[in-house]
């Protein structure tokens, strides 16, 4: 039990559980959804955004925290970097070691490319590893990529780039087969048929999962395959890319790297550069907690932007509706949507089911924020929240379902004495996903020649809201597409003889002309939780105030 004043609050939920279990809340109308989002979604709070003064997206809005990084001082001084001293040379440079980066490296190596994969932490230290609920694919007889397209495009408020959504859904079945063949242990029936479930905003059961360790299982498999290709893929870890290098034609031709432990600078030269650096949760936009891994600091957006790459929907973030809100030790940790797809309902302090549990994520996040702001949230000393009534799951599907289907959730809470089989849990939105990013086409090209982007660092795939299960799909589909494209490109490109950081100098001039003030430097590389202690800077070269 909670063992405090929350026990009494939980009793209200227990008393109404049988009644609530039978109650089915109607889906909101389009008008009701729009009204809820307008009033309560964090992306609609105008004062939390600012206009970009420089760069390819000048005049557009961005979150205040991201704008600061996009327009901050470069971490390096170009005139002090010796571009003639090459430390690494490869056909394809992949920046990022998550699902997109490893998928890209695997496919590029399959095409015969010599690949250098650099990652600022370790391979697998990524949001991919932390994804839980599953991966979408329309591979059942009652479903189709066309139906998946309608769900994904509509769920993204019809803002997705059609060719990207088309690629996402049509490549999905073959990606599931590819992962399965590599060794991913998907949940299956005794006859080998893959188990599929619903997710928020899906009209068919197309969520493939590995219990609630889906991302970890996929990442394990991709990491193993990457290391199995050591003859063609060189991995350099604990190394961040802090600037793109161009050639005399203005094409991407490598990157300046920094060892995050020592601060040492290294130069990587390549024919093709793929950015797969993931998200930005550790920027803690608007002070929200996050479900993201430690390295999610929008680095890819910063270095691509400084190199001249356009961003798309950089003002759109996803706040996952169900982040853990109690106890403190797991604040912001993801409570997978699979919990709701199995039947757990969202309930306010009065014991009311106030919304359908499988509305899209932005709608459910806004609904929770509304309940809390209007006084129907559950007050506690960590984060005011609503209940997610997890005991309903075993009541619906039979005793043992929670332990079988969502063991990670059970294990996360039982450490703190909360048994989700018997007690509801407290949830509140957590900063979860970067909907926008670097604008790409269907083969991951940006407007900068020889610079590709894949995964969460890209923008346009999900529009301005992402459906559950389309992120793991995105990173593998477009990671593979980037690797396949790079595998074609490198054969036609010669390694550049002249390398340049002129674009960084030009950026500095632009900053000066726009009179941008402040001492912030970017990319951020690592988040800081030291509350302004400058001594911390001496300990971790990659950290920024």
Short mmCIF file of C-alpha atoms in Angstrom, two decimals:
data_model
loop_
_atom_site.label_atom_id
_atom_site.label_comp_id
_atom_site.label_asym_id
_atom_site.label_seq_id
_atom_site.Cartn_x
_atom_site.Cartn_y
_atom_site.Cartn_z
CA UNK A 1 0.00 0.00 0.00
CA UNK A 2 0.98 3.65 -0.35
CA UNK A 3 1.12 3.88 3.43
CA UNK A 4 0.08 7.55 3.63
CA UNK A 5 -2.80 9.90 2.90
CA UNK A 6 -2.97 8.45 -0.64
CA UNK A 7 -4.41 5.21 0.75
CA UNK A 8 -7.69 6.97 1.46
CA UNK A 9 -7.71 8.47 -2.04
CA UNK A 10 -7.08 5.02 -3.55
CA UNK A 11 -9.99 3.54 -1.57
CA UNK A 12 -12.41 5.77 -3.51
CA UNK A 13 -11.15 4.18 -6.73
CA UNK A 14 -11.41 0.66 -5.31
CA UNK A 15 -15.01 1.22 -4.20
CA UNK A 16 -16.06 2.32 -7.68
CA UNK A 17 -13.92 -0.17 -9.62
CA UNK A 18 -16.69 -2.62 -10.52
CA UNK A 19 -18.90 0.23 -11.70
CA UNK A 20 -16.10 1.92 -13.66
CA UNK A 21 -15.07 -1.34 -15.26
CA UNK A 22 -18.46 -1.59 -16.93
CA UNK A 23 -18.57 2.08 -17.91
CA UNK A 24 -17.35 2.92 -21.42
CA UNK A 25 -16.59 6.62 -21.91
CA UNK A 26 -17.59 7.90 -25.36
CA UNK A 27 -14.90 9.03 -27.75
CA UNK A 28 -14.58 12.81 -27.99
CA UNK A 29 -15.82 14.55 -31.10
CA UNK A 30 -13.34 16.37 -33.33
CA UNK A 31 -14.59 19.69 -31.95
CA UNK A 32 -14.21 18.52 -28.34
CA UNK A 33 -10.66 17.35 -29.04
CA UNK A 34 -9.69 20.65 -30.64
CA UNK A 35 -11.11 22.61 -27.73
CA UNK A 36 -9.30 20.45 -25.16
CA UNK A 37 -5.97 20.76 -26.99
CA UNK A 38 -6.33 24.51 -27.44
CA UNK A 39 -6.92 25.09 -23.74
CA UNK A 40 -4.56 22.59 -22.12
CA UNK A 41 -1.83 21.18 -24.39
CA UNK A 42 1.67 22.57 -23.57
CA UNK A 43 2.36 23.22 -27.27
CA UNK A 44 -0.44 25.81 -27.25
CA UNK A 45 1.07 28.01 -24.52
CA UNK A 46 2.34 30.96 -26.56
CA UNK A 47 4.68 32.39 -23.93
CA UNK A 48 6.68 29.13 -23.89
CA UNK A 49 7.83 29.71 -27.47
CA UNK A 50 10.00 32.33 -29.15
CA UNK A 51 10.80 33.38 -32.69
CA UNK A 52 14.06 32.17 -34.22
CA UNK A 53 16.22 35.12 -35.24
CA UNK A 54 18.76 33.31 -37.39
CA UNK A 55 19.22 30.17 -39.46
CA UNK A 56 17.12 28.33 -42.07
CA UNK A 57 13.94 28.63 -39.98
CA UNK A 58 14.34 32.32 -39.17
CA UNK A 59 11.00 33.87 -38.28
CA UNK A 60 9.42 30.59 -37.13
CA UNK A 61 8.71 29.69 -33.52
CA UNK A 62 10.49 27.15 -31.35
CA UNK A 63 10.41 26.20 -27.67
CA UNK A 64 12.42 28.73 -25.69
CA UNK A 65 14.91 26.08 -24.52
CA UNK A 66 15.49 24.74 -28.04
CA UNK A 67 15.79 28.22 -29.55
CA UNK A 68 18.53 29.01 -27.07
CA UNK A 69 20.52 25.95 -28.22
CA UNK A 70 19.87 26.53 -31.93
CA UNK A 71 21.18 30.08 -31.62
CA UNK A 72 23.91 29.55 -29.01
CA UNK A 73 27.65 29.93 -29.41
CA UNK A 74 29.31 26.99 -31.20
CA UNK A 75 31.21 24.74 -28.81
CA UNK A 76 34.37 25.02 -30.90
CA UNK A 77 36.44 27.82 -32.45
CA UNK A 78 36.90 26.90 -36.15
CA UNK A 79 40.35 28.50 -36.44
CA UNK A 80 41.65 26.23 -33.68
CA UNK A 81 40.55 23.01 -35.38
CA UNK A 82 43.09 21.25 -37.60
CA UNK A 83 41.01 19.70 -40.37
CA UNK A 84 44.11 18.27 -42.03
CA UNK A 85 44.66 15.88 -39.16
CA UNK A 86 42.16 13.12 -39.91
CA UNK A 87 41.51 10.65 -37.09
CA UNK A 88 38.80 8.58 -38.78
CA UNK A 89 38.00 7.97 -42.43
CA UNK A 90 34.94 6.08 -43.64
CA UNK A 91 32.44 5.78 -46.44
CA UNK A 92 29.51 6.46 -44.12
CA UNK A 93 29.55 8.28 -40.80
CA UNK A 94 26.58 7.48 -38.56
CA UNK A 95 26.06 9.81 -35.60
CA UNK A 96 23.97 8.08 -32.93
CA UNK A 97 23.79 4.55 -31.57
CA UNK A 98 20.08 3.97 -31.06
CA UNK A 99 17.59 2.12 -33.22
CA UNK A 100 17.91 4.44 -36.21
CA UNK A 101 21.70 4.65 -36.08
CA UNK A 102 22.29 0.92 -35.77
CA UNK A 103 19.71 0.13 -38.48
CA UNK A 104 21.44 2.62 -40.79
CA UNK A 105 24.88 1.20 -40.03
CA UNK A 106 23.72 -2.36 -40.66
CA UNK A 107 22.15 -1.56 -44.04
CA UNK A 108 25.04 0.62 -45.20
CA UNK A 109 27.51 -2.12 -44.30
CA UNK A 110 25.35 -4.63 -46.13
CA UNK A 111 25.88 -2.51 -49.24
CA UNK A 112 29.63 -2.79 -48.78
CA UNK A 113 30.28 0.54 -47.09
CA UNK A 114 32.93 1.05 -44.46
CA UNK A 115 30.92 2.53 -41.59
CA UNK A 116 31.96 4.61 -38.60
CA UNK A 117 29.29 4.78 -35.89
CA UNK A 118 29.90 7.37 -33.17
CA UNK A 119 27.70 7.65 -30.10
CA UNK A 120 28.11 9.96 -27.13
CA UNK A 121 27.21 7.24 -24.62
CA UNK A 122 27.16 3.57 -25.60
CA UNK A 123 25.42 1.74 -28.40
CA UNK A 124 21.90 1.22 -27.12
CA UNK A 125 21.88 4.14 -24.67
CA UNK A 126 18.94 5.62 -26.49
CA UNK A 127 15.21 6.27 -26.34
CA UNK A 128 14.79 3.10 -28.40
CA UNK A 129 15.93 1.05 -25.42
CA UNK A 130 13.34 2.73 -23.21
CA UNK A 131 10.33 2.23 -25.49
CA UNK A 132 7.96 -0.30 -23.98
CA UNK A 133 4.57 -0.82 -25.58
CA UNK A 134 5.27 -2.06 -29.08
CA UNK A 135 5.75 -1.41 -32.78
CA UNK A 136 2.96 -0.99 -35.32
CA UNK A 137 2.60 -2.92 -38.59
CA UNK A 138 -0.48 -3.75 -40.65
CA UNK A 139 0.31 -7.39 -41.34
CA UNK A 140 -2.96 -9.08 -40.35
CA UNK A 141 -5.79 -10.08 -42.76
CA UNK A 142 -8.22 -7.52 -41.32
CA UNK A 143 -5.75 -4.66 -41.68
CA UNK A 144 -3.80 -2.88 -44.42
CA UNK A 145 -1.09 -0.24 -44.86
CA UNK A 146 -3.85 2.02 -46.21
CA UNK A 147 -5.75 1.76 -42.93
CA UNK A 148 -2.52 2.30 -41.00
CA UNK A 149 -1.88 5.39 -43.15
CA UNK A 150 -5.27 6.87 -42.27
CA UNK A 151 -4.66 6.31 -38.56
CA UNK A 152 -1.12 7.75 -38.59
CA UNK A 153 -1.88 10.70 -40.87
CA UNK A 154 -5.05 11.62 -39.00
CA UNK A 155 -3.43 11.05 -35.62
CA UNK A 156 -0.74 13.54 -36.64
CA UNK A 157 -3.43 16.16 -37.34
CA UNK A 158 -2.88 15.68 -41.08
CA UNK A 159 0.44 17.53 -40.76
CA UNK A 160 2.72 14.63 -41.69
CA UNK A 161 4.49 14.68 -45.03
CA UNK A 162 2.42 12.23 -47.11
CA UNK A 163 5.42 10.53 -48.72
CA UNK A 164 6.97 9.89 -45.30
CA UNK A 165 3.77 8.47 -43.82
CA UNK A 166 3.35 6.33 -46.96
CA UNK A 167 6.89 4.96 -46.58
CA UNK A 168 6.38 4.34 -42.85
CA UNK A 169 3.25 2.24 -43.21
CA UNK A 170 4.19 0.38 -46.38
CA UNK A 171 7.61 -0.67 -45.10
CA UNK A 172 6.18 -1.74 -41.72
CA UNK A 173 5.33 -5.41 -42.46
CA UNK A 174 8.74 -6.10 -44.02
CA UNK A 175 10.47 -4.40 -41.07
CA UNK A 176 8.65 -6.68 -38.61
CA UNK A 177 9.79 -9.68 -40.65
CA UNK A 178 13.36 -8.32 -40.76
CA UNK A 179 13.45 -7.85 -36.99
CA UNK A 180 11.90 -11.25 -36.40
CA UNK A 181 14.48 -12.88 -38.68
CA UNK A 182 17.29 -11.09 -36.82
CA UNK A 183 16.04 -12.63 -33.58
CA UNK A 184 13.62 -10.22 -31.92
CA UNK A 185 11.42 -12.24 -29.56
CA UNK A 186 7.96 -10.91 -30.41
CA UNK A 187 4.95 -12.11 -28.42
CA UNK A 188 3.39 -15.03 -30.32
CA UNK A 189 0.55 -17.50 -30.07
CA UNK A 190 1.40 -21.21 -29.70
CA UNK A 191 1.10 -21.61 -33.49
CA UNK A 192 3.63 -18.85 -34.11
CA UNK A 193 1.14 -16.12 -35.04
CA UNK A 194 2.22 -12.75 -33.67
CA UNK A 195 0.04 -11.28 -30.95
CA UNK A 196 -1.25 -7.79 -31.79
CA UNK A 197 -3.12 -5.26 -29.66
CA UNK A 198 -4.67 -1.81 -29.92
CA UNK A 199 -2.92 1.47 -29.21
CA UNK A 200 -4.27 4.99 -28.81
CA UNK A 201 -5.67 6.20 -32.13
CA UNK A 202 -5.45 2.85 -33.90
CA UNK A 203 -8.48 1.39 -35.66
CA UNK A 204 -7.02 -2.12 -35.80
CA UNK A 205 -4.98 -4.33 -33.50
CA UNK A 206 -1.55 -3.90 -35.10
CA UNK A 207 0.74 -3.39 -32.09
CA UNK A 208 3.49 -6.04 -32.03
CA UNK A 209 5.22 -6.28 -28.67
CA UNK A 210 7.81 -8.11 -26.61
CA UNK A 211 5.82 -7.95 -23.36
CA UNK A 212 6.57 -4.38 -22.22
CA UNK A 213 10.26 -4.58 -23.01
CA UNK A 214 9.73 -4.05 -26.76
CA UNK A 215 12.32 -1.33 -27.31
CA UNK A 216 14.93 -3.09 -25.19
CA UNK A 217 14.44 -6.31 -27.13
CA UNK A 218 14.66 -4.58 -30.50
CA UNK A 219 17.69 -2.58 -29.40
CA UNK A 220 19.38 -5.70 -28.04
CA UNK A 221 19.01 -7.39 -31.39
CA UNK A 222 20.19 -4.40 -33.44
CA UNK A 223 23.15 -3.84 -31.14
CA UNK A 224 24.20 -7.47 -31.44
CA UNK A 225 23.93 -7.32 -35.23
CA UNK A 226 26.01 -4.14 -35.26
CA UNK A 227 28.78 -5.73 -33.22
CA UNK A 228 28.58 -8.87 -35.35
CA UNK A 229 29.60 -6.68 -38.29
CA UNK A 230 32.77 -5.39 -36.62
CA UNK A 231 34.75 -5.99 -39.80
CA UNK A 232 32.71 -3.26 -41.53
CA UNK A 233 31.28 -1.16 -38.68
CA UNK A 234 33.68 0.65 -36.35
CA UNK A 235 32.02 1.86 -33.15
CA UNK A 236 33.41 4.83 -31.21
CA UNK A 237 31.52 5.41 -27.99
CA UNK A 238 31.47 8.18 -25.38
CA UNK A 239 32.08 10.53 -28.28
CA UNK A 240 29.73 13.32 -29.37
CA UNK A 241 29.55 15.02 -32.75
CA UNK A 242 29.72 18.76 -32.04
CA UNK A 243 29.82 20.09 -35.60
CA UNK A 244 29.25 18.91 -39.16
CA UNK A 245 32.22 19.36 -41.50
CA UNK A 246 31.61 20.42 -45.10
CA UNK A 247 33.70 20.31 -48.25
CA UNK A 248 34.45 23.09 -50.73
CA UNK A 249 31.06 22.49 -52.41
CA UNK A 250 29.12 22.93 -49.18
CA UNK A 251 28.34 19.21 -48.92
CA UNK A 252 28.50 17.28 -45.66
CA UNK A 253 31.87 15.57 -45.50
CA UNK A 254 32.36 14.49 -41.89
CA UNK A 255 32.12 15.78 -38.34
CA UNK A 256 34.13 17.24 -35.50
CA UNK A 257 33.94 14.81 -32.58
CA UNK A 258 34.54 15.33 -28.87
CA UNK A 259 35.33 12.70 -26.28
CA UNK A 260 32.86 13.55 -23.51
CA UNK A 261 35.17 12.26 -20.77
CA UNK A 262 38.39 14.03 -21.78
CA UNK A 263 37.19 16.82 -24.05
CA UNK A 264 39.64 15.71 -26.75
CA UNK A 265 38.76 16.70 -30.31
CA UNK A 266 38.84 14.24 -33.20
CA UNK A 267 38.13 14.69 -36.92
CA UNK A 268 36.02 12.20 -38.86
CA UNK A 269 35.95 12.32 -42.65
CA UNK A 270 33.24 10.58 -44.67
CA UNK A 271 31.45 10.52 -48.00
CA UNK A 272 27.98 10.47 -46.42
CA UNK A 273 26.86 11.63 -42.97
CA UNK A 274 23.76 10.24 -41.24
CA UNK A 275 22.42 12.01 -38.15
CA UNK A 276 20.47 9.67 -35.87
CA UNK A 277 20.88 11.38 -32.52
CA UNK A 278 17.34 10.95 -31.21
CA UNK A 279 15.23 13.31 -29.14
CA UNK A 280 15.27 16.20 -26.71
CA UNK A 281 13.50 15.17 -23.50
CA UNK A 282 16.47 16.12 -21.34
CA UNK A 283 15.93 19.72 -22.39
CA UNK A 284 12.99 19.57 -19.95
CA UNK A 285 10.82 21.96 -21.94
CA UNK A 286 8.50 23.99 -19.67
CA UNK A 287 10.00 22.19 -16.67
CA UNK A 288 8.32 18.87 -17.48
CA UNK A 289 9.83 15.60 -16.25
CA UNK A 290 10.90 13.26 -19.03
CA UNK A 291 10.87 9.60 -19.95
CA UNK A 292 13.96 10.07 -22.14
CA UNK A 293 17.45 8.64 -21.70
CA UNK A 294 20.27 10.79 -20.33
CA UNK A 295 21.70 11.85 -23.68
CA UNK A 296 18.50 13.19 -25.30
CA UNK A 297 19.54 16.85 -25.68
CA UNK A 298 18.64 17.76 -29.30
CA UNK A 299 22.26 17.67 -30.49
CA UNK A 300 21.36 16.47 -33.98
CA UNK A 301 18.99 19.39 -34.52
CA UNK A 302 21.65 21.86 -33.44
CA UNK A 303 24.51 20.64 -35.62
CA UNK A 304 22.24 20.11 -38.62
CA UNK A 305 20.71 23.58 -38.22
CA UNK A 306 24.12 25.23 -38.01
CA UNK A 307 25.09 23.37 -41.20
CA UNK A 308 22.07 24.88 -42.95
CA UNK A 309 19.50 22.09 -42.67
CA UNK A 310 15.87 23.14 -42.39
CA UNK A 311 13.74 22.01 -39.48
CA UNK A 312 10.09 21.03 -39.61
CA UNK A 313 7.61 21.23 -36.70
CA UNK A 314 10.38 22.11 -34.28
CA UNK A 315 7.63 23.61 -32.12
CA UNK A 316 5.82 20.28 -31.67
CA UNK A 317 6.58 17.97 -28.76
CA UNK A 318 4.80 14.92 -27.47
CA UNK A 319 3.90 14.76 -23.81
CA UNK A 320 3.11 11.13 -23.08
CA UNK A 321 -0.06 11.19 -20.97
CA UNK A 322 1.07 8.57 -18.49
CA UNK A 323 4.39 9.31 -16.86
CA UNK A 324 4.83 8.05 -13.30
CA UNK A 325 3.84 10.81 -10.87
CA UNK A 326 4.60 8.97 -7.63
CA UNK A 327 6.97 8.19 -5.94
CA UNK A 328 9.75 10.75 -6.50
CA UNK A 329 12.31 8.13 -7.55
CA UNK A 330 10.45 7.34 -10.77
CA UNK A 331 8.91 10.74 -11.55
CA UNK A 332 8.50 11.03 -15.32
CA UNK A 333 9.25 7.38 -16.03
CA UNK A 334 7.13 5.98 -18.82
CA UNK A 335 4.00 4.06 -17.95
CA UNK A 336 3.49 2.36 -21.29
CA UNK A 337 0.30 2.89 -23.26
CA UNK A 338 0.00 -0.88 -23.26
CA UNK A 339 -1.37 -0.56 -19.71
CA UNK A 340 -4.35 1.32 -21.14
CA UNK A 341 -4.64 -0.91 -24.18
CA UNK A 342 -5.08 -3.84 -21.75
CA UNK A 343 -8.00 -2.05 -20.11
CA UNK A 344 -6.76 0.21 -17.31
CA UNK A 345 -8.78 3.44 -17.23
CA UNK A 346 -7.88 7.01 -16.33
CA UNK A 347 -9.84 8.18 -13.28
CA UNK A 348 -9.89 11.46 -11.37
CA UNK A 349 -9.90 11.97 -7.60
CA UNK A 350 -13.69 11.66 -7.47
CA UNK A 351 -13.56 8.18 -8.96
CA UNK A 352 -14.88 9.32 -12.34
CA UNK A 353 -13.78 7.88 -15.69
CA UNK A 354 -13.48 11.25 -17.42
CA UNK A 355 -12.09 10.25 -20.84
CA UNK A 356 -11.63 7.22 -23.10
CA UNK A 357 -8.25 5.65 -22.25
CA UNK A 358 -7.22 5.23 -25.89
CA UNK A 359 -7.74 8.73 -27.21
CA UNK A 360 -4.58 9.96 -28.99
CA UNK A 361 -1.69 10.88 -26.74
CA UNK A 362 -2.00 14.64 -27.07
CA UNK A 363 -5.70 14.47 -26.21
CA UNK A 364 -5.19 12.25 -23.16
CA UNK A 365 -2.26 14.35 -21.96
CA UNK A 366 -4.42 17.48 -22.24
CA UNK A 367 -7.22 15.70 -20.40
CA UNK A 368 -4.99 14.88 -17.45
CA UNK A 369 -3.66 18.44 -17.30
CA UNK A 370 -7.26 19.71 -17.34
CA UNK A 371 -8.35 17.47 -14.46
CA UNK A 372 -5.41 18.61 -12.33
CA UNK A 373 -5.79 22.31 -13.12
CA UNK A 374 -9.53 22.28 -12.48
CA UNK A 375 -9.16 20.65 -9.07
CA UNK A 376 -10.09 17.07 -9.94
CA UNK A 377 -6.55 15.76 -9.71
CA UNK A 378 -5.10 13.70 -6.86
CA UNK A 379 -2.94 15.97 -4.70
CA UNK A 380 0.30 14.51 -3.39
CA UNK A 381 3.77 15.73 -2.40
CA UNK A 382 5.44 14.74 -5.70
CA UNK A 383 3.20 15.70 -8.63
CA UNK A 384 -0.55 16.26 -8.66
CA UNK A 385 -1.97 13.60 -10.94
CA UNK A 386 -4.83 11.27 -11.87
CA UNK A 387 -5.23 7.57 -11.23
CA UNK A 388 -4.55 4.84 -13.78
CA UNK A 389 -6.58 1.91 -12.46
CA UNK A 390 -4.25 -1.01 -13.18
CA UNK A 391 -6.10 -3.67 -11.14
CA UNK A 392 -8.75 -3.59 -13.87
CA UNK A 393 -6.35 -5.48 -16.15
CA UNK A 394 -6.39 -8.75 -14.19
CA UNK A 395 -10.13 -8.34 -13.64
CA UNK A 396 -10.67 -8.16 -17.41
CA UNK A 397 -8.18 -10.74 -18.65
CA UNK A 398 -7.67 -12.99 -15.65
CA UNK A 399 -5.23 -13.16 -12.78
CA UNK A 400 -1.61 -13.20 -13.91
CA UNK A 401 -2.10 -10.99 -16.97
CA UNK A 402 -0.14 -8.10 -15.48
CA UNK A 403 2.84 -10.29 -14.63
CA UNK A 404 2.71 -11.90 -18.06
CA UNK A 405 2.06 -8.87 -20.26
CA UNK A 406 3.58 -5.88 -18.45
CA UNK A 407 6.23 -7.23 -16.08
CA UNK A 408 8.40 -4.10 -16.45
CA UNK A 409 5.57 -1.98 -15.08
CA UNK A 410 5.01 -4.35 -12.17
CA UNK A 411 8.74 -4.39 -11.37
CA UNK A 412 9.07 -0.59 -11.60
CA UNK A 413 6.40 0.01 -8.96
CA UNK A 414 6.82 -2.98 -6.64
CA UNK A 415 10.28 -1.69 -5.70
CA UNK A 416 8.50 1.09 -3.89
CA UNK A 417 5.85 -1.07 -2.28
CA UNK A 418 3.13 -0.41 -4.85
CA UNK A 419 1.54 -3.57 -6.24
CA UNK A 420 -0.15 -2.53 -9.48
CA UNK A 421 -2.20 -5.75 -9.45
CA UNK A 422 -4.03 -4.48 -6.37
CA UNK A 423 -3.50 -0.71 -6.33
CA UNK A 424 -3.98 2.03 -8.93
CA UNK A 425 -1.01 4.22 -9.85
CA UNK A 426 -0.64 7.98 -10.17
CA UNK A 427 0.23 9.42 -13.60
CA UNK A 428 0.87 12.81 -15.18
CA UNK A 429 2.18 13.78 -18.65
CA UNK A 430 5.91 13.39 -19.21
CA UNK A 431 8.01 14.89 -22.01
CA UNK A 432 8.35 11.91 -24.28
CA UNK A 433 8.97 12.57 -27.96
CA UNK A 434 10.25 15.18 -30.38
CA UNK A 435 7.56 15.26 -33.09
CA UNK A 436 9.53 17.74 -35.18
CA UNK A 437 13.13 17.73 -36.29
CA UNK A 438 15.26 18.06 -39.40
CA UNK A 439 13.11 18.01 -42.52
CA UNK A 440 13.74 14.97 -44.73
CA UNK A 441 12.37 13.33 -47.85
CA UNK A 442 11.40 9.66 -48.18
CA UNK A 443 15.04 8.59 -48.57
CA UNK A 444 16.14 10.70 -45.58
CA UNK A 445 17.87 13.46 -47.55
CA UNK A 446 17.97 16.97 -46.08
CA UNK A 447 18.49 20.18 -48.04
CA UNK A 448 22.23 19.84 -47.29
CA UNK A 449 23.91 17.55 -49.81
CA UNK A 450 25.21 14.23 -48.47
CA UNK A 451 23.54 14.82 -45.08
CA UNK A 452 20.83 12.31 -44.18
CA UNK A 453 18.75 12.20 -41.00
CA UNK A 454 16.74 9.32 -39.58
CA UNK A 455 14.64 8.56 -36.51
CA UNK A 456 13.50 10.99 -33.84
CA UNK A 457 15.93 13.68 -35.02
CA UNK A 458 13.89 13.99 -38.23
CA UNK A 459 10.63 15.87 -38.70
CA UNK A 460 7.60 15.20 -40.85
CA UNK A 461 6.95 11.52 -40.29
CA UNK A 462 4.43 11.98 -37.48
CA UNK A 463 3.07 15.43 -38.22
CA UNK A 464 2.36 17.21 -34.94
CA UNK A 465 1.36 14.16 -32.89
CA UNK A 466 2.65 10.59 -32.91
CA UNK A 467 0.68 7.42 -32.34
CA UNK A 468 1.94 4.72 -30.01
CA UNK A 469 4.12 2.15 -31.75
CA UNK A 470 5.05 4.41 -34.66
CA UNK A 471 8.29 5.56 -33.03
CA UNK A 472 9.95 2.14 -32.93
CA UNK A 473 8.64 1.70 -36.45
CA UNK A 474 10.00 5.09 -37.53
CA UNK A 475 13.53 4.50 -36.23
CA UNK A 476 13.84 1.12 -37.93
CA UNK A 477 12.08 2.01 -41.21
CA UNK A 478 13.94 5.26 -41.79
CA UNK A 479 17.16 4.05 -40.19
CA UNK A 480 17.14 1.29 -42.78
CA UNK A 481 16.18 3.71 -45.57
CA UNK A 482 19.05 6.03 -44.65
CA UNK A 483 21.49 3.12 -44.61
CA UNK A 484 20.22 1.79 -47.93
CA UNK A 485 20.47 5.26 -49.50
CA UNK A 486 23.96 5.83 -48.11
CA UNK A 487 24.92 2.40 -49.42
CA UNK A 488 24.07 3.61 -52.93
CA UNK A 489 25.56 7.07 -52.55
CA UNK A 490 29.05 6.26 -51.27
CA UNK A 491 29.94 4.38 -54.45
CA UNK A 492 29.52 7.57 -56.48
CA UNK A 493 31.26 9.98 -54.10
CA UNK A 494 34.97 10.60 -53.63
CA UNK A 495 36.34 11.58 -50.24
CA UNK A 496 36.76 15.34 -50.12
CA UNK A 497 40.26 16.78 -50.17
CA UNK A 498 39.28 20.18 -48.81
CA UNK A 499 37.38 20.27 -45.52
CA UNK A 500 35.83 23.39 -44.09
CA UNK A 501 34.08 24.88 -41.06
CA UNK A 502 33.27 28.10 -42.88
CA UNK A 503 29.58 27.58 -42.15
CA UNK A 504 30.34 27.81 -38.43
CA UNK A 505 32.13 31.13 -38.96
CA UNK A 506 29.19 32.35 -41.04
CA UNK A 507 26.84 31.30 -38.27
CA UNK A 508 28.83 33.33 -35.75
CA UNK A 509 28.56 36.38 -38.00
CA UNK A 510 24.82 35.84 -38.23
CA UNK A 511 24.58 35.62 -34.44
CA UNK A 512 26.51 38.85 -34.09
CA UNK A 513 24.38 40.68 -36.66
CA UNK A 514 21.20 39.53 -34.90
CA UNK A 515 22.67 40.70 -31.57
CA UNK A 516 21.96 37.40 -29.86
CA UNK A 517 23.11 37.58 -26.27
CA UNK A 518 24.00 34.99 -23.66
CA UNK A 519 26.88 32.68 -22.89
CA UNK A 520 25.16 29.39 -23.68
CA UNK A 521 27.08 27.04 -25.96
CA UNK A 522 25.71 24.23 -28.10
CA UNK A 523 25.26 21.42 -28.75
CA UNK A 524 24.39 20.75 -25.12
CA UNK A 525 25.82 17.19 -25.22
CA UNK A 526 24.76 16.31 -21.66
CA UNK A 527 22.06 17.68 -19.38
CA UNK A 528 23.00 19.27 -16.09
CA UNK A 529 21.36 18.85 -12.72
CA UNK A 530 23.90 20.74 -10.64
CA UNK A 531 21.86 23.91 -10.02
CA UNK A 532 24.45 26.33 -11.34
CA UNK A 533 27.58 24.92 -9.68
CA UNK A 534 30.41 25.98 -12.07
CA UNK A 535 32.77 23.41 -10.55
CA UNK A 536 30.72 20.75 -12.34
CA UNK A 537 31.99 22.13 -15.64
CA UNK A 538 35.52 21.08 -14.78
CA UNK A 539 34.46 17.51 -14.16
CA UNK A 540 32.45 16.81 -17.32
CA UNK A 541 33.72 18.53 -20.50
CA UNK A 542 30.44 17.84 -22.28
CA UNK A 543 28.21 19.49 -19.73
CA UNK A 544 26.88 23.01 -20.14
CA UNK A 545 25.43 25.51 -17.73
#
